[in-house]
PDB file of C-alpha atoms in Angstrom:
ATOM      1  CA  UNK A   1      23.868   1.460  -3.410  1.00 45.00           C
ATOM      2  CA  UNK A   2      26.402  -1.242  -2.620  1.00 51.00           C
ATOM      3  CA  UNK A   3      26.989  -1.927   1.013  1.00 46.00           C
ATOM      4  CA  UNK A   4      30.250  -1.708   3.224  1.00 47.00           C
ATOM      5  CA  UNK A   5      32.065  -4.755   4.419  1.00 46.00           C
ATOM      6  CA  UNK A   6      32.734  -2.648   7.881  1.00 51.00           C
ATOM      7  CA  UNK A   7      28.831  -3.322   7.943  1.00 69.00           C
ATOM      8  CA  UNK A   8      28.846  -6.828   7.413  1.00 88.00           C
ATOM      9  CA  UNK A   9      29.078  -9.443  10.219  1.00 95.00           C
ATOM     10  CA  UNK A  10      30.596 -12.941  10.691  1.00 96.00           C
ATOM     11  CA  UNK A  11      27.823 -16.174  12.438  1.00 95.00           C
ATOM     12  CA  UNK A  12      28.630 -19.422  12.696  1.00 96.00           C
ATOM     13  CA  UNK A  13      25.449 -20.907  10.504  1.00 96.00           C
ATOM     14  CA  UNK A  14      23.424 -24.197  11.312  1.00 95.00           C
ATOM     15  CA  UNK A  15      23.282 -24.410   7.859  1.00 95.00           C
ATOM     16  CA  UNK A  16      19.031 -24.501   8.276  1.00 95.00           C
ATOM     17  CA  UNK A  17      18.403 -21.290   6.538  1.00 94.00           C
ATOM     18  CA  UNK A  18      17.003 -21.029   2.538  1.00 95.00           C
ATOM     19  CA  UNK A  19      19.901 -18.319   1.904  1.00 95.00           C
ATOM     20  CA  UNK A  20      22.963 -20.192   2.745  1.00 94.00           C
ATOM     21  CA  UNK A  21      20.924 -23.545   1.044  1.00 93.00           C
ATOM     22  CA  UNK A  22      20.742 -21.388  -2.281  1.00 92.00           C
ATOM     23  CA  UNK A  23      24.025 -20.049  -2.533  1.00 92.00           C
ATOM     24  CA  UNK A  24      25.503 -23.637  -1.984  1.00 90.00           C
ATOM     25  CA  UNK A  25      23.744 -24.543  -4.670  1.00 88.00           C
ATOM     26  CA  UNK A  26      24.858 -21.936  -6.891  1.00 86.00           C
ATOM     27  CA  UNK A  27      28.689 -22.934  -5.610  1.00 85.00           C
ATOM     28  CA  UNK A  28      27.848 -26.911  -5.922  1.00 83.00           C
ATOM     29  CA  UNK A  29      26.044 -25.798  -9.863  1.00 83.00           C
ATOM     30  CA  UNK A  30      29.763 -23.984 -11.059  1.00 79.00           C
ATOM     31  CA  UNK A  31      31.891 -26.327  -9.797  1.00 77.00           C
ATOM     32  CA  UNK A  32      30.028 -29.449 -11.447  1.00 80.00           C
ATOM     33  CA  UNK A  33      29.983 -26.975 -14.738  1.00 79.00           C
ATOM     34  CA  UNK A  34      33.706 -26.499 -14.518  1.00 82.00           C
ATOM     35  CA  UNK A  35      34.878 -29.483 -13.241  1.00 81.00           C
ATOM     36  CA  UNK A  36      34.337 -33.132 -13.980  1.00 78.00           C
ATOM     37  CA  UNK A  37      32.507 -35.335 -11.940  1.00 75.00           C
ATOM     38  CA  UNK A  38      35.462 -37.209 -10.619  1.00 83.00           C
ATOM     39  CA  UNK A  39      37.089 -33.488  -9.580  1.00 82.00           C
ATOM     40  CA  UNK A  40      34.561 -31.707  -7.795  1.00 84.00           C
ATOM     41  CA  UNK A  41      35.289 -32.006  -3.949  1.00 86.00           C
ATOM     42  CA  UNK A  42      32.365 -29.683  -2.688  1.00 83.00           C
ATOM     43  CA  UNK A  43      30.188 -30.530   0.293  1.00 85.00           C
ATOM     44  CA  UNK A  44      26.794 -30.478   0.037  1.00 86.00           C
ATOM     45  CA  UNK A  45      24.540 -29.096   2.974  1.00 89.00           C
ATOM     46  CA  UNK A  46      24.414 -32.740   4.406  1.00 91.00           C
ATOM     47  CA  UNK A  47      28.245 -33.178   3.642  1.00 92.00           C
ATOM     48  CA  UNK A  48      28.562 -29.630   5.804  1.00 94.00           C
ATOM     49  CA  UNK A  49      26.893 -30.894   8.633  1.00 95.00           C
ATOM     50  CA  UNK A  50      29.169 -32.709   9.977  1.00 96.00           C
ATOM     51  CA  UNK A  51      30.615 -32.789  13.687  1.00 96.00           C
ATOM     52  CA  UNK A  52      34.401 -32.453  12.397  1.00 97.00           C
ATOM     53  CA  UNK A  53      33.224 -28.910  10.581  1.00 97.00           C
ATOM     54  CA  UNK A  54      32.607 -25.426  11.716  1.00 97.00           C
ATOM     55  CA  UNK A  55      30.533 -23.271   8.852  1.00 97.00           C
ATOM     56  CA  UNK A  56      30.374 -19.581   8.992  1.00 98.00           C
ATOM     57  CA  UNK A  57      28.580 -17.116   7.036  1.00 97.00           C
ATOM     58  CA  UNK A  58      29.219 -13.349   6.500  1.00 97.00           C
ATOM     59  CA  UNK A  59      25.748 -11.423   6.964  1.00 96.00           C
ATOM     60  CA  UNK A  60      24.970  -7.698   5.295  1.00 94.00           C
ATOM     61  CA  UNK A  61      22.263  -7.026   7.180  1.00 89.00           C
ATOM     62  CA  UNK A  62      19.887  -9.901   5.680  1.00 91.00           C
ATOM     63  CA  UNK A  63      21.754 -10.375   3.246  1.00 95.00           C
ATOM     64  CA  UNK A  64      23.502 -13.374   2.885  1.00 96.00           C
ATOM     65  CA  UNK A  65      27.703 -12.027   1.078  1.00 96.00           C
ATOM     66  CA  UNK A  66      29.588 -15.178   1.078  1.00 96.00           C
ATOM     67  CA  UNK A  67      30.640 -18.184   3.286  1.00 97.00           C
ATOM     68  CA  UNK A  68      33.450 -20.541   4.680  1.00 97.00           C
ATOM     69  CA  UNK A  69      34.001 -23.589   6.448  1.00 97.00           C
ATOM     70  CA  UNK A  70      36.502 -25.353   8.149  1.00 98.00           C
ATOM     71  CA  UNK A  71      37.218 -29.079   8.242  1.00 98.00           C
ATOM     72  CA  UNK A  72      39.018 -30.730  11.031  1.00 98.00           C
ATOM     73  CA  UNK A  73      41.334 -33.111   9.534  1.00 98.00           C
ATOM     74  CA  UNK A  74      43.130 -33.671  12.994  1.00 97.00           C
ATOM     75  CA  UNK A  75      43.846 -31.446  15.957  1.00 95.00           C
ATOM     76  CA  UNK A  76      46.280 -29.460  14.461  1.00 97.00           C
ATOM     77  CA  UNK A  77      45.206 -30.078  10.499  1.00 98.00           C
ATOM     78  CA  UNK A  78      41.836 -28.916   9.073  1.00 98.00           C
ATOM     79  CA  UNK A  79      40.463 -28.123   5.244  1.00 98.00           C
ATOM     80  CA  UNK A  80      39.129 -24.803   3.913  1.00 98.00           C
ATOM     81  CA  UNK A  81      35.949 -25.837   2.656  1.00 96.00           C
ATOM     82  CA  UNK A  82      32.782 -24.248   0.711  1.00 94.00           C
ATOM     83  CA  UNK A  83      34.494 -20.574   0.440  1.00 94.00           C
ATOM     84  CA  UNK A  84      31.944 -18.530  -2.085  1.00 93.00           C
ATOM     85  CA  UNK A  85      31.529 -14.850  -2.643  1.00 94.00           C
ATOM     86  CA  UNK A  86      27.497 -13.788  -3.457  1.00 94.00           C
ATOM     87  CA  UNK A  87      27.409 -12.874  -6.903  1.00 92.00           C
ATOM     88  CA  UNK A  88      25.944  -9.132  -5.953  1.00 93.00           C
ATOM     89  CA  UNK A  89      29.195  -9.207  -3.218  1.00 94.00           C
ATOM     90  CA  UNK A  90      32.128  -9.954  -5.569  1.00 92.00           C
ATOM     91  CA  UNK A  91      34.906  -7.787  -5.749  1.00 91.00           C
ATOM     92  CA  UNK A  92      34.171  -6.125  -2.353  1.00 92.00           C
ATOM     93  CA  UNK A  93      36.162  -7.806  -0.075  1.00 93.00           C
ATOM     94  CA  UNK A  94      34.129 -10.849   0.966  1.00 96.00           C
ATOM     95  CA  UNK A  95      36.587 -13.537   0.611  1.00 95.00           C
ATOM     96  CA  UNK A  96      39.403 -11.992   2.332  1.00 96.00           C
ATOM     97  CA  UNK A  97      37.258 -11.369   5.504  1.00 96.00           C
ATOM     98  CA  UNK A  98      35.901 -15.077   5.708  1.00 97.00           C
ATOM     99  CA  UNK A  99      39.704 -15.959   5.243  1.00 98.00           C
ATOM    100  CA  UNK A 100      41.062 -14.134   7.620  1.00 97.00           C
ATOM    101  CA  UNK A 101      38.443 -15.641  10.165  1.00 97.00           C
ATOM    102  CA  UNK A 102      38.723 -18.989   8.648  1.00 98.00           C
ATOM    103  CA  UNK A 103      42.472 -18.478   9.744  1.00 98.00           C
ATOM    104  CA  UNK A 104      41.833 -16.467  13.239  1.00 97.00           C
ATOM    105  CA  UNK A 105      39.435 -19.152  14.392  1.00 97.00           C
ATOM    106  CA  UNK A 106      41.600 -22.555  13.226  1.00 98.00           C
ATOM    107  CA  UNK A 107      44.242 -20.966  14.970  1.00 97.00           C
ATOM    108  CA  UNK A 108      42.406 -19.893  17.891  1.00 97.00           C
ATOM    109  CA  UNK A 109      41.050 -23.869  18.123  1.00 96.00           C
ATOM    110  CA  UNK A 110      44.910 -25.069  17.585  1.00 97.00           C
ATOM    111  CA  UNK A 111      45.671 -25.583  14.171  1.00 98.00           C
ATOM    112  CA  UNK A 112      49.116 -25.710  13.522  1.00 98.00           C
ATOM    113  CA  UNK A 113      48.322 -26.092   9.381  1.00 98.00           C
ATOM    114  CA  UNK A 114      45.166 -25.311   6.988  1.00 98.00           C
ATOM    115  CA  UNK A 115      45.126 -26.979   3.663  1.00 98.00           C
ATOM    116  CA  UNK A 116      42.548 -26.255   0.792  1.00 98.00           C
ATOM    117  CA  UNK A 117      41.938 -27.788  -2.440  1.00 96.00           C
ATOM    118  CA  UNK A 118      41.094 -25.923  -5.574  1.00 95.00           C
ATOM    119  CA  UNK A 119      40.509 -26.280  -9.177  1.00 93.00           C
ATOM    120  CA  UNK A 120      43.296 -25.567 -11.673  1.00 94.00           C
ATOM    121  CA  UNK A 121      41.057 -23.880 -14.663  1.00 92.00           C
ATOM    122  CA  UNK A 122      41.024 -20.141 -14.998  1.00 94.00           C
ATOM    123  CA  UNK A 123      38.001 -20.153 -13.448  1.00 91.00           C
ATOM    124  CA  UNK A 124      39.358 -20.779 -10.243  1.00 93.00           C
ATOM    125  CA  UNK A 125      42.123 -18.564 -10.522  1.00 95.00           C
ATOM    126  CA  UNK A 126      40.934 -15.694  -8.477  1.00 94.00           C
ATOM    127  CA  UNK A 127      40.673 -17.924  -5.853  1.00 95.00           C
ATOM    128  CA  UNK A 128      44.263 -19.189  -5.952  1.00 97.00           C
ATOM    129  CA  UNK A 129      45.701 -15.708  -6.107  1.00 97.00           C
ATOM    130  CA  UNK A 130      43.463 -15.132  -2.738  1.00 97.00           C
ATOM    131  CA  UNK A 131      44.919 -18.075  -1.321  1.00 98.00           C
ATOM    132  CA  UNK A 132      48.577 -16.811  -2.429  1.00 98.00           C
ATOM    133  CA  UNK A 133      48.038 -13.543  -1.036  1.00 98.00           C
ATOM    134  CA  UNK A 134      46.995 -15.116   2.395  1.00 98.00           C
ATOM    135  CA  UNK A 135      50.113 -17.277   2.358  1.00 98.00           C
ATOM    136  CA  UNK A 136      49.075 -20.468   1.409  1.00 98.00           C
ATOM    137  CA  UNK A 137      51.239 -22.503  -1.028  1.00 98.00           C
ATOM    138  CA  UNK A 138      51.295 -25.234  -3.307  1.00 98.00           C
ATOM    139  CA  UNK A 139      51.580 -28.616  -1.676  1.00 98.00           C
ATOM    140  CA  UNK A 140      51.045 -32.167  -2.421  1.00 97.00           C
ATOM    141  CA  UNK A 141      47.611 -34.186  -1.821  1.00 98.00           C
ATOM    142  CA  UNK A 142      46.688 -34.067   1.737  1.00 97.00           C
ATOM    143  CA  UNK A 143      43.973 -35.965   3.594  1.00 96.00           C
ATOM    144  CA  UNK A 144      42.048 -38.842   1.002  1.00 94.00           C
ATOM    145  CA  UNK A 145      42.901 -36.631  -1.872  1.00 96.00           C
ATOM    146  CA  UNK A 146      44.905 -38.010  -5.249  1.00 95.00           C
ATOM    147  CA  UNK A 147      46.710 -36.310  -7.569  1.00 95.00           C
ATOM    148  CA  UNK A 148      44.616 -35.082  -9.977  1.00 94.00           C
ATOM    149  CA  UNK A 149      45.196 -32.703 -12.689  1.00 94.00           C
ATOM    150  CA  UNK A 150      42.072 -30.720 -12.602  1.00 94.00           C
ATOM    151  CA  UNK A 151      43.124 -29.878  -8.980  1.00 96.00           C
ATOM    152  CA  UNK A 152      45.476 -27.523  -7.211  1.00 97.00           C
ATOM    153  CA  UNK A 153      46.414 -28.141  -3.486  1.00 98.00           C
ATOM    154  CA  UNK A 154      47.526 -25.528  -1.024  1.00 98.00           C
ATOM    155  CA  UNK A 155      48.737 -25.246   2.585  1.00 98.00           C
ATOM    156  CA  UNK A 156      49.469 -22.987   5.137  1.00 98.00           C
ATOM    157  CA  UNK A 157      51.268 -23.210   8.619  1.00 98.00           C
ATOM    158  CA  UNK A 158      49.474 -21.032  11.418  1.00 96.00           C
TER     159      UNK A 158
END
């Protein structure tokens, strides 16, 4: 039986646990399939803990659905980072709800704009059409990024 996303619950994660290390893993494993080496602008757990990031996870009982960070770029600027859906929790709503808080809590701390970066393969299209539907829009580099044509930036005013 497949659970509820009214059951689920939002924590902001000290990124200690072996759930959260194995499903950035799985996240880090696709994009260095899909992307080349030179593209692939995921964090590691090391590259997560960082003082200028706040990671969340989203909890089904003890089960770990998906995950989110944000990136402070500047007091009113900061990156979606590390957004991934749990392979048994795709297509159930995941995404949008770490989204959503991803956006409630930049905006609660200030942000005036969130920015993401994204792969351009099909593979990464369900995420841009998330993005889209939230809002977000194409946009230049931002940040240290450089054009690169295995890469599709976004950005949103809050």
């Amino acid at each position: 039986m497949k659970s509820t996303i009214r059951t689920m619950k939002i924590t902001l994660d000290d990124l200690k646990g072996p759930e959260i290390a194995a499903l950035l893993q799985e996240h880090l494993d696709d994009m260095r399939a899909t992307s080349p080496p030179e593209s692939v602008h995921a964090l590691d757990l090391n590259g997560l803990r960082q003082p200028n990031i706040r990671f969340w996870t989203l909890w089904d009982d003890r089960n770990l659905a998906g995950c989110g960070a944000l990136k402070w770029l500047d007091a009113e600027h900061a990156e979606i980072k590390s957004m991934r859906t749990a392979a048994t929790y795709k297509q159930q709503g995941v995404a949008s709800q770490i989204l959503q808080h991803l956006i409630n809590d930049a905006k609660a701390a200030g942000v005036q704009r969130l920015s993401l970066e994204t792969g351009s393969m099909t593979f990464f299209q369900p995420a841009r059409s998330l993005y889209a539907k939230f809002g977000f829009e194409l946009c230049g580099p931002f940040a240290d990024y450089v054009l690169d044509p295995n890469s599709v930036f976004m950005t949103k005013n809050i």
